[in-house]
Amino acid sequence: MELSERDQRVLEAVISGYIRSGEPVGSRTVSKHYGLNVSSATIRNIMADLEDMGFLQQPHTSAGRIPTDKGLRFYLDSILKIRQLEKRQQALIRKAFETKKGDIDDLLRRTSQVLSRFCEQAGVVLWPRLSATRFKHIEFVRLRPRQILVILISKSGLVQHTLLDWEEDLSQDDLDKYARYLNELLEDVPLAEVKDRILREMENEKVLFDQLFSQALELSKRAFQEALESADVHIEGHTQLLRNPEFADVERMRRILEAFEDKTRIIRLLDKALDPERQVQIVLGTESDVNELQEISLISSPYRRGETVLGVLGVIGPMRMDYSRIIPIVTFTASLLSQLLADPDEAPSGEGAHESS
Amino acid sequence: MELSERDQRVLEAVISGYIRSGEPVGSRTVSKHYGLNVSSATIRNIMADLEDMGFLQQPHTSAGRIPTDKGLRFYLDSILKIRQLEKRQQALIRKAFETKKGDIDDLLRRTSQVLSRFCEQAGVVLWPRLSATRFKHIEFVRLRPRQILVILISKSGLVQHTLLDWEEDLSQDDLDKYARYLNELLEDVPLAEVKDRILREMENEKVLFDQLFSQALELSKRAFQEALESADVHIEGHTQLLRNPEFADVERMRRILEAFEDKTRIIRLLDKALDPERQVQIVLGTESDVNELQEISLISSPYRRGETVLGVLGVIGPMRMDYSRIIPIVTFTASLLSQLLADPDEAPSGEGAHESS
DNA sequence: TGTTAGCACTCTGTTTGGCAGAGTGCTAAG
DNA sequence: CTTAGCACTCTGCCAAACAGAGTGCTAACA
């Protein structure tokens, strides 16, 4: 059940025609506009074969063909050649990032905006897992009696805060002491290992009998528990989705946007795409286990800081997307973001690497 | 050009009929279902008068009437009697807040969720302006050479962070010193006054000649500049808007949701509604200066901490909303949020004004 | 054996006319 | 001032008709 060269070209023709127009593509169109020098009747035969093999489908007798998910998947895996993004486009995207420096949060938000604007679909960025970065700083602030605001800062500049209720009322002075101790203890420890580090330290006998130390550790343990679990995602340009004619049905669109509001679903989807091995990953709706997202498709690419993958970014749109245009944008944006996040301390070529003392 | 009691009742009937059904209301319906003991012909005469006066309009000859903006405004200001929210509903809302404690951010996000769910429209919360609260803590973290992460915590537990580029490379030790100095200097100062306080301190001659002090002040000045300006808003339940039949037109809906994505517009709208004098404020779309929001309406209520207004919360929906149902929910939620935010340290006076019979 | 022209058939989308229903304004009578 | 009655208007819906797009099949052709 191999696909001949010609079969593939017909499949490609149908798919790109469908992507362009959003409507079923007929044999006549294919034979006329896609430079295969065969008549429409021949195309019809081929199309019928492709339908038998499950790559194409007909919405109804006497309509043209549209690709099935299987067809799309084959197209993406075997037919589509991904080019580099044009220099001109690259420059435009670079420029979009130049405007203003800011927080890492600003940077990531901007990234999703850029994705949305350039791809004309919804742009999405999965925030770095704290566990992917290193410890930088912790701070405790006594907001009210028995309420402590914990602020955790990662080396990459992520800030996370949690409110802890604590049985005992600790003074701000004590809290400052705890923080100093922890900041020293955990300096530069990968946040994924912080828990182990704390547990190990708890067994240290010097610590075991010191009220201060053990309480500080207990406190940080609770704080990290909350902080490390959280995952966040930012979606920009929902409304671009409304531009797609396939979502003209309000009710359907509503269900999809509803799924977006509960971010956990999107996070689950993106988590699946967080494969450091692959530069770009495409999840067709039907391949995800999220019911409400059956009709949409995600093109994603991981972004890194140095070697470690921090998170994923991508574009969400209808299955019928111009993959050949969007994939290069997504991969380029991912690599650009990785560059922007690169730690100058660690880059060998960069300026003098100071140690913070 | 006074409206008689009867005229008002007809207007009310048309409006509540229209709110219920979303369709033009005819004279027959009014005379039958709204207990005015007059015939439909009489109603027709009255409706014609109301139309002349600009309170009603006809989508086309031989359709029923729908209210104009002026008519709605009159209804809201003069006819509608706002009741207290039922005890049962109150309890349900209270319960929705109980589930989990968290950050102030969590609390505010939850508030917008509650609004959205109970009103079945989009819920919106304008974050407290930092300038409305008091200084609690500042912290500087040296992320990279010449890059300082500033973390600012208000007494109410709001956390704000900004990244500052600084000409000179300051050591973490120095930064800690600055922070200690500032934390002492600014303890409990209202953030609105912090700038003045800093400027005043800068003129202090003891400080003037001390490198450390003056740099700390300069640093904080820049930090506060950024932090105090920012305003944030959270909108929950966009998708509820899609439920309204008047937004069945995708293109129109898209424009509205697009306006939501650029939060500055919503912030502008909510700022207008931040009037501490009024318990509830309603902005009809046409009354706002935001073009894209002509067709929607905002019901809002300020929330406080003690005496000072922190921000606004509200509900955004189509003009045709069940005001009589939603207004009590909004005002109740605002007062509940105020209670939850109340500082136990400061509120011995028990200002719980929202007692119900 | 693969390709092509021709033809009958099917399904969709749009247009047209007709019709029922809802609602109005006006008039004349109570 | 109120109301019954009536002619009129506009919408929404339905059915029929029709053009257009596309297919599958068959038979002829290279």
GROMACS .gro file of C-alpha atoms in nm, chain A:
model
  357
    1MET     CA    1   0.000   0.000   0.000
    2GLU     CA    2   0.270   0.242  -0.101
    3LEU     CA    3   0.201   0.587  -0.230
    4SER     CA    4   0.359   0.655  -0.565
    5GLU     CA    5   0.524   0.985  -0.636
    6ARG     CA    6   0.220   1.092  -0.832
    7ASP     CA    7  -0.022   0.990  -0.559
    8GLN     CA    8   0.171   1.203  -0.317
    9ARG     CA    9   0.158   1.499  -0.548
   10VAL     CA   10  -0.218   1.466  -0.576
   11LEU     CA   11  -0.251   1.442  -0.201
   12GLU     CA   12  -0.033   1.747  -0.164
   13ALA     CA   13  -0.240   1.934  -0.419
   14VAL     CA   14  -0.564   1.856  -0.242
   15ILE     CA   15  -0.423   1.954   0.092
   16SER     CA   16  -0.272   2.281  -0.016
   17GLY     CA   17  -0.583   2.366  -0.210
   18TYR     CA   18  -0.791   2.290   0.094
   19ILE     CA   19  -0.563   2.490   0.319
   20ARG     CA   20  -0.589   2.786   0.090
   21SER     CA   21  -0.962   2.784   0.032
   22GLY     CA   22  -1.110   2.595   0.318
   23GLU     CA   23  -1.333   2.414   0.077
   24PRO     CA   24  -1.333   2.068  -0.076
   25VAL     CA   25  -1.106   2.041  -0.375
   26GLY     CA   26  -1.231   1.879  -0.694
   27SER     CA   27  -1.045   1.678  -0.952
   28ARG     CA   28  -1.069   1.948  -1.215
   29THR     CA   29  -0.897   2.204  -0.996
   30VAL     CA   30  -0.618   1.964  -0.916
   31SER     CA   31  -0.552   1.869  -1.276
   32LYS     CA   32  -0.559   2.229  -1.392
   33HIS     CA   33  -0.367   2.420  -1.131
   34TYR     CA   34  -0.108   2.186  -0.996
   35GLY     CA   35   0.098   2.103  -1.301
   36LEU     CA   36   0.039   1.730  -1.307
   37ASN     CA   37  -0.013   1.664  -1.673
   38VAL     CA   38  -0.304   1.433  -1.643
   39SER     CA   39  -0.672   1.480  -1.698
   40SER     CA   40  -0.929   1.528  -1.427
   41ALA     CA   41  -1.057   1.176  -1.484
   42THR     CA   42  -0.723   1.031  -1.392
   43ILE     CA   43  -0.708   1.251  -1.089
   44ARG     CA   44  -1.048   1.121  -0.995
   45ASN     CA   45  -0.921   0.767  -1.005
   46ILE     CA   46  -0.624   0.854  -0.789
   47MET     CA   47  -0.841   1.043  -0.549
   48ALA     CA   48  -1.073   0.746  -0.518
   49ASP     CA   49  -0.769   0.532  -0.431
   50LEU     CA   50  -0.650   0.786  -0.175
   51GLU     CA   51  -0.996   0.782  -0.026
   52ASP     CA   52  -0.989   0.404  -0.001
   53MET     CA   53  -0.658   0.427   0.178
   54GLY     CA   54  -0.805   0.675   0.425
   55PHE     CA   55  -0.610   0.984   0.327
   56LEU     CA   56  -0.897   1.178   0.181
   57GLN     CA   57  -1.265   1.205   0.247
   58GLN     CA   58  -1.571   1.346   0.085
   59PRO     CA   59  -1.810   1.559   0.288
   60HIS     CA   60  -2.086   1.427   0.061
   61THR     CA   61  -2.117   1.261  -0.276
   62SER     CA   62  -2.039   1.507  -0.547
   63ALA     CA   63  -1.831   1.737  -0.341
   64GLY     CA   64  -1.456   1.761  -0.378
   65ARG     CA   65  -1.220   1.591  -0.136
   66ILE     CA   66  -1.073   1.714   0.188
   67PRO     CA   67  -0.789   1.549   0.375
   68THR     CA   68  -0.858   1.321   0.668
   69ASP     CA   69  -0.646   1.348   0.980
   70LYS     CA   70  -0.445   1.057   0.855
   71GLY     CA   71  -0.390   1.237   0.527
   72LEU     CA   72  -0.279   1.553   0.701
   73ARG     CA   73  -0.049   1.357   0.924
   74PHE     CA   74   0.112   1.187   0.626
   75TYR     CA   75   0.149   1.521   0.453
   76LEU     CA   76   0.318   1.673   0.755
   77ASP     CA   77   0.547   1.378   0.812
   78SER     CA   78   0.644   1.280   0.463
   79ILE     CA   79   0.557   1.536   0.202
   80LEU     CA   80   0.598   1.879   0.351
   81LYS     CA   81   0.948   2.020   0.320
   82ILE     CA   82   1.018   2.280   0.583
   83ARG     CA   83   1.218   2.572   0.464
   84GLN     CA   84   1.409   2.825   0.663
   85LEU     CA   85   1.222   3.143   0.740
   86GLU     CA   86   1.301   3.418   0.493
   87LYS     CA   87   1.557   3.673   0.604
   88ARG     CA   88   1.306   3.952   0.568
   89GLN     CA   89   1.061   3.780   0.799
   90GLN     CA   90   1.338   3.703   1.043
   91ALA     CA   91   1.426   4.070   1.059
   92LEU     CA   92   1.065   4.167   1.120
   93ILE     CA   93   1.032   3.928   1.409
   94ARG     CA   94   1.363   4.038   1.558
   95LYS     CA   95   1.240   4.390   1.542
   96ALA     CA   96   0.921   4.304   1.723
   97PHE     CA   97   1.132   4.194   2.015
   98GLU     CA   98   1.355   4.495   2.024
   99THR     CA   99   1.111   4.761   2.129
  100LYS     CA  100   1.140   4.745   2.503
  101LYS     CA  101   1.330   4.538   2.746
  102GLY     CA  102   1.159   4.409   3.050
  103ASP     CA  103   1.103   4.126   3.277
  104ILE     CA  104   1.127   3.769   3.168
  105ASP     CA  105   0.751   3.767   3.204
  106ASP     CA  106   0.723   4.058   2.966
  107LEU     CA  107   0.949   3.881   2.725
  108LEU     CA  108   0.738   3.568   2.725
  109ARG     CA  109   0.415   3.760   2.691
  110ARG     CA  110   0.561   3.949   2.403
  111THR     CA  111   0.660   3.621   2.247
  112SER     CA  112   0.306   3.497   2.242
  113GLN     CA  113   0.197   3.827   2.092
  114VAL     CA  114   0.454   3.797   1.820
  115LEU     CA  115   0.347   3.444   1.741
  116SER     CA  116  -0.013   3.545   1.726
  117ARG     CA  117   0.048   3.844   1.506
  118PHE     CA  118   0.281   3.684   1.258
  119CYS     CA  119   0.092   3.359   1.225
  120GLU     CA  120  -0.251   3.517   1.242
  121GLN     CA  121  -0.364   3.252   1.484
  122ALA     CA  122  -0.354   3.218   1.861
  123GLY     CA  123  -0.003   3.232   2.002
  124VAL     CA  124   0.079   3.035   2.310
  125VAL     CA  125   0.373   3.015   2.547
  126LEU     CA  126   0.416   2.766   2.827
  127TRP     CA  127   0.600   2.934   3.110
  128PRO     CA  128   0.926   2.778   3.219
  129ARG     CA  129   0.879   2.520   3.485
  130LEU     CA  130   1.050   2.646   3.793
  131SER     CA  131   1.201   2.303   3.822
  132ALA     CA  132   1.395   2.369   3.504
  133THR     CA  133   1.589   2.659   3.646
  134ARG     CA  134   1.818   2.728   3.936
  135PHE     CA  135   1.763   2.880   4.273
  136LYS     CA  136   1.851   3.244   4.310
  137HIS     CA  137   1.679   3.398   4.605
  138ILE     CA  138   1.408   3.343   4.860
  139GLU     CA  139   1.240   3.599   5.079
  140PHE     CA  140   0.984   3.583   5.355
  141VAL     CA  141   0.758   3.871   5.441
  142ARG     CA  142   0.529   3.866   5.741
  143LEU     CA  143   0.208   4.011   5.607
  144ARG     CA  144  -0.008   3.951   5.908
  145PRO     CA  145   0.025   3.745   6.219
  146ARG     CA  146   0.073   3.386   6.108
  147GLN     CA  147   0.063   3.475   5.742
  148ILE     CA  148   0.384   3.467   5.549
  149LEU     CA  149   0.432   3.576   5.192
  150VAL     CA  150   0.705   3.369   5.033
  151ILE     CA  151   0.881   3.507   4.730
  152LEU     CA  152   1.093   3.281   4.524
  153ILE     CA  153   1.321   3.399   4.250
  154SER     CA  154   1.488   3.174   4.000
  155LYS     CA  155   1.815   3.246   3.835
  156SER     CA  156   1.644   3.320   3.509
  157GLY     CA  157   1.446   3.592   3.679
  158LEU     CA  158   1.117   3.416   3.733
  159VAL     CA  159   0.933   3.542   4.036
  160GLN     CA  160   0.683   3.329   4.216
  161HIS     CA  161   0.496   3.413   4.531
  162THR     CA  162   0.276   3.214   4.762
  163LEU     CA  163   0.097   3.293   5.079
  164LEU     CA  164   0.156   3.048   5.361
  165ASP     CA  165  -0.046   3.012   5.676
  166TRP     CA  166   0.182   2.917   5.957
  167GLU     CA  167   0.074   2.781   6.292
  168GLU     CA  168   0.320   2.990   6.484
  169ASP     CA  169   0.363   3.364   6.460
  170LEU     CA  170   0.714   3.431   6.339
  171SER     CA  171   0.872   3.772   6.363
  172GLN     CA  172   1.008   3.945   6.057
  173ASP     CA  173   1.354   3.928   6.211
  174ASP     CA  174   1.336   3.553   6.238
  175LEU     CA  175   1.208   3.531   5.885
  176ASP     CA  176   1.501   3.736   5.762
  177LYS     CA  177   1.736   3.499   5.935
  178TYR     CA  178   1.571   3.202   5.775
  179ALA     CA  179   1.596   3.364   5.437
  180ARG     CA  180   1.966   3.437   5.480
  181TYR     CA  181   2.032   3.082   5.582
  182LEU     CA  182   1.837   2.937   5.293
  183ASN     CA  183   1.985   3.172   5.039
  184GLU     CA  184   2.325   3.051   5.133
  185LEU     CA  185   2.231   2.688   5.155
  186LEU     CA  186   2.053   2.672   4.822
  187GLU     CA  187   2.269   2.901   4.616
  188ASP     CA  188   2.255   2.797   4.255
  189VAL     CA  189   2.094   2.461   4.329
  190PRO     CA  190   1.871   2.341   4.046
  191LEU     CA  191   1.517   2.388   4.167
  192ALA     CA  192   1.432   2.034   4.078
  193GLU     CA  193   1.684   1.918   4.337
  194VAL     CA  194   1.594   2.166   4.601
  195LYS     CA  195   1.361   1.931   4.779
  196ASP     CA  196   1.623   1.660   4.810
  197ARG     CA  197   1.871   1.917   4.927
  198ILE     CA  198   1.633   2.030   5.196
  199LEU     CA  199   1.553   1.679   5.308
  200ARG     CA  200   1.921   1.595   5.325
  201GLU     CA  201   1.992   1.904   5.524
  202MET     CA  202   1.714   1.816   5.764
  203GLU     CA  203   1.897   1.502   5.858
  204ASN     CA  204   2.210   1.693   5.928
  205GLU     CA  205   2.253   1.665   6.304
  206LYS     CA  206   2.382   2.013   6.348
  207VAL     CA  207   2.057   2.132   6.202
  208LEU     CA  208   1.842   1.877   6.376
  209PHE     CA  209   1.887   2.040   6.713
  210ASP     CA  210   1.871   2.396   6.600
  211GLN     CA  211   1.527   2.540   6.622
  212LEU     CA  212   1.605   2.811   6.370
  213PHE     CA  213   1.744   2.587   6.103
  214SER     CA  214   1.481   2.326   6.120
  215GLN     CA  215   1.199   2.572   6.111
  216ALA     CA  216   1.349   2.751   5.814
  217LEU     CA  217   1.373   2.422   5.631
  218GLU     CA  218   1.021   2.325   5.715
  219LEU     CA  219   0.899   2.659   5.590
  220SER     CA  220   1.088   2.638   5.265
  221LYS     CA  221   0.972   2.284   5.213
  222ARG     CA  222   0.614   2.394   5.220
  223ALA     CA  223   0.685   2.692   5.002
  224PHE     CA  224   0.861   2.491   4.735
  225GLN     CA  225   0.590   2.234   4.734
  226GLU     CA  226   0.343   2.490   4.612
  227ALA     CA  227   0.576   2.674   4.383
  228LEU     CA  228   0.725   2.385   4.192
  229GLU     CA  229   0.394   2.233   4.101
  230SER     CA  230   0.254   2.534   3.932
  231ALA     CA  231   0.260   2.563   3.558
  232ASP     CA  232   0.143   2.860   3.366
  233VAL     CA  233   0.063   2.938   3.011
  234HIS     CA  234  -0.015   3.252   2.823
  235ILE     CA  235  -0.239   3.261   2.521
  236GLU     CA  236  -0.263   3.561   2.300
  237GLY     CA  237  -0.492   3.633   2.011
  238HIS     CA  238  -0.791   3.413   2.082
  239THR     CA  239  -0.978   3.637   1.850
  240GLN     CA  240  -0.764   3.541   1.556
  241LEU     CA  241  -0.933   3.204   1.577
  242LEU     CA  242  -1.265   3.370   1.513
  243ARG     CA  243  -1.128   3.486   1.181
  244ASN     CA  244  -1.118   3.132   1.049
  245PRO     CA  245  -1.428   3.051   0.849
  246GLU     CA  246  -1.441   2.700   0.993
  247PHE     CA  247  -1.523   2.855   1.327
  248ALA     CA  248  -1.810   3.060   1.200
  249ASP     CA  249  -2.037   2.847   1.411
  250VAL     CA  250  -2.059   3.037   1.735
  251GLU     CA  251  -2.154   2.742   1.945
  252ARG     CA  252  -1.857   2.536   1.835
  253MET     CA  253  -1.625   2.828   1.879
  254ARG     CA  254  -1.759   2.884   2.225
  255ARG     CA  255  -1.676   2.532   2.332
  256ILE     CA  256  -1.323   2.572   2.205
  257LEU     CA  257  -1.265   2.905   2.373
  258GLU     CA  258  -1.412   2.761   2.689
  259ALA     CA  259  -1.146   2.494   2.684
  260PHE     CA  260  -0.890   2.772   2.661
  261GLU     CA  261  -1.020   2.939   2.972
  262ASP     CA  262  -0.939   2.635   3.176
  263LYS     CA  263  -0.571   2.652   3.119
  264THR     CA  264  -0.497   2.309   3.255
  265ARG     CA  265  -0.613   2.155   2.932
  266ILE     CA  266  -0.380   2.363   2.723
  267ILE     CA  267  -0.101   2.291   2.966
  268ARG     CA  268  -0.164   1.922   2.930
  269LEU     CA  269  -0.152   1.958   2.555
  270LEU     CA  270   0.169   2.157   2.562
  271ASP     CA  271   0.330   1.923   2.807
  272LYS     CA  272   0.290   1.650   2.552
  273ALA     CA  273   0.473   1.867   2.304
  274LEU     CA  274   0.763   1.927   2.538
  275ASP     CA  275   1.000   1.687   2.369
  276PRO     CA  276   1.354   1.823   2.372
  277GLU     CA  277   1.453   1.595   2.086
  278ARG     CA  278   1.229   1.748   1.826
  279GLN     CA  279   1.258   2.096   1.695
  280VAL     CA  280   0.898   2.115   1.598
  281GLN     CA  281   0.601   1.911   1.695
  282ILE     CA  282   0.251   1.913   1.562
  283VAL     CA  283  -0.045   1.779   1.749
  284LEU     CA  284  -0.362   1.744   1.551
  285GLY     CA  285  -0.671   1.782   1.763
  286THR     CA  286  -0.783   1.428   1.725
  287GLU     CA  287  -0.447   1.307   1.846
  288SER     CA  288  -0.484   1.493   2.173
  289ASP     CA  289  -0.698   1.348   2.445
  290VAL     CA  290  -0.872   1.674   2.504
  291ASN     CA  291  -1.222   1.639   2.376
  292GLU     CA  292  -1.297   2.003   2.323
  293LEU     CA  293  -0.990   2.054   2.112
  294GLN     CA  294  -1.066   1.792   1.850
  295GLU     CA  295  -1.089   2.046   1.575
  296ILE     CA  296  -0.778   2.243   1.641
  297SER     CA  297  -0.414   2.185   1.585
  298LEU     CA  298  -0.100   2.288   1.770
  299ILE     CA  299   0.236   2.364   1.617
  300SER     CA  300   0.498   2.389   1.887
  301SER     CA  301   0.867   2.415   1.948
  302PRO     CA  302   1.064   2.401   2.271
  303TYR     CA  303   1.274   2.693   2.386
  304ARG     CA  304   1.586   2.662   2.594
  305ARG     CA  305   1.834   2.838   2.808
  306GLY     CA  306   2.168   2.697   2.716
  307GLU     CA  307   2.118   2.324   2.702
  308THR     CA  308   1.814   2.280   2.919
  309VAL     CA  309   1.465   2.302   2.778
  310LEU     CA  310   1.267   2.562   2.968
  311GLY     CA  311   0.929   2.543   2.806
  312VAL     CA  312   0.738   2.534   2.482
  313LEU     CA  313   0.588   2.793   2.259
  314GLY     CA  314   0.357   2.751   1.968
  315VAL     CA  315   0.060   2.840   1.764
  316ILE     CA  316  -0.292   2.712   1.797
  317GLY     CA  317  -0.524   2.723   1.503
  318PRO     CA  318  -0.764   2.518   1.302
  319MET     CA  319  -0.641   2.195   1.147
  320ARG     CA  320  -0.649   2.378   0.821
  321MET     CA  321  -0.352   2.603   0.875
  322ASP     CA  322  -0.080   2.709   0.641
  323TYR     CA  323   0.177   2.481   0.795
  324SER     CA  324   0.444   2.562   0.544
  325ARG     CA  325   0.427   2.926   0.645
  326ILE     CA  326   0.376   2.887   1.016
  327ILE     CA  327   0.621   2.614   1.103
  328PRO     CA  328   0.924   2.824   1.009
  329ILE     CA  329   0.791   3.113   1.212
  330VAL     CA  330   0.744   2.895   1.518
  331THR     CA  331   1.086   2.734   1.504
  332PHE     CA  332   1.256   3.062   1.435
  333THR     CA  333   1.077   3.233   1.722
  334ALA     CA  334   1.174   2.951   1.953
  335SER     CA  335   1.539   2.979   1.865
  336LEU     CA  336   1.526   3.356   1.889
  337LEU     CA  337   1.370   3.336   2.232
  338SER     CA  338   1.636   3.090   2.337
  339GLN     CA  339   1.899   3.337   2.227
  340LEU     CA  340   1.736   3.618   2.419
  341LEU     CA  341   1.721   3.403   2.728
  342ALA     CA  342   2.080   3.284   2.698
  343ASP     CA  343   2.271   3.352   3.011
  344PRO     CA  344   2.559   3.587   2.937
  345ASP     CA  345   2.741   3.447   3.240
  346GLU     CA  346   2.753   3.109   3.083
  347ALA     CA  347   2.809   3.203   2.723
  348PRO     CA  348   3.178   3.155   2.650
  349SER     CA  349   3.194   3.428   2.390
  350GLY     CA  350   3.021   3.692   2.599
  351GLU     CA  351   3.174   3.956   2.817
  352GLY     CA  352   3.350   3.887   3.147
  353ALA     CA  353   3.169   3.636   3.361
  354HIS     CA  354   3.135   3.779   3.709
  355GLU     CA  355   3.049   3.561   4.001
  356SER     CA  356   2.798   3.715   4.233
  357SER     CA  357   2.964   3.722   4.569
   0.00000   0.00000   0.00000
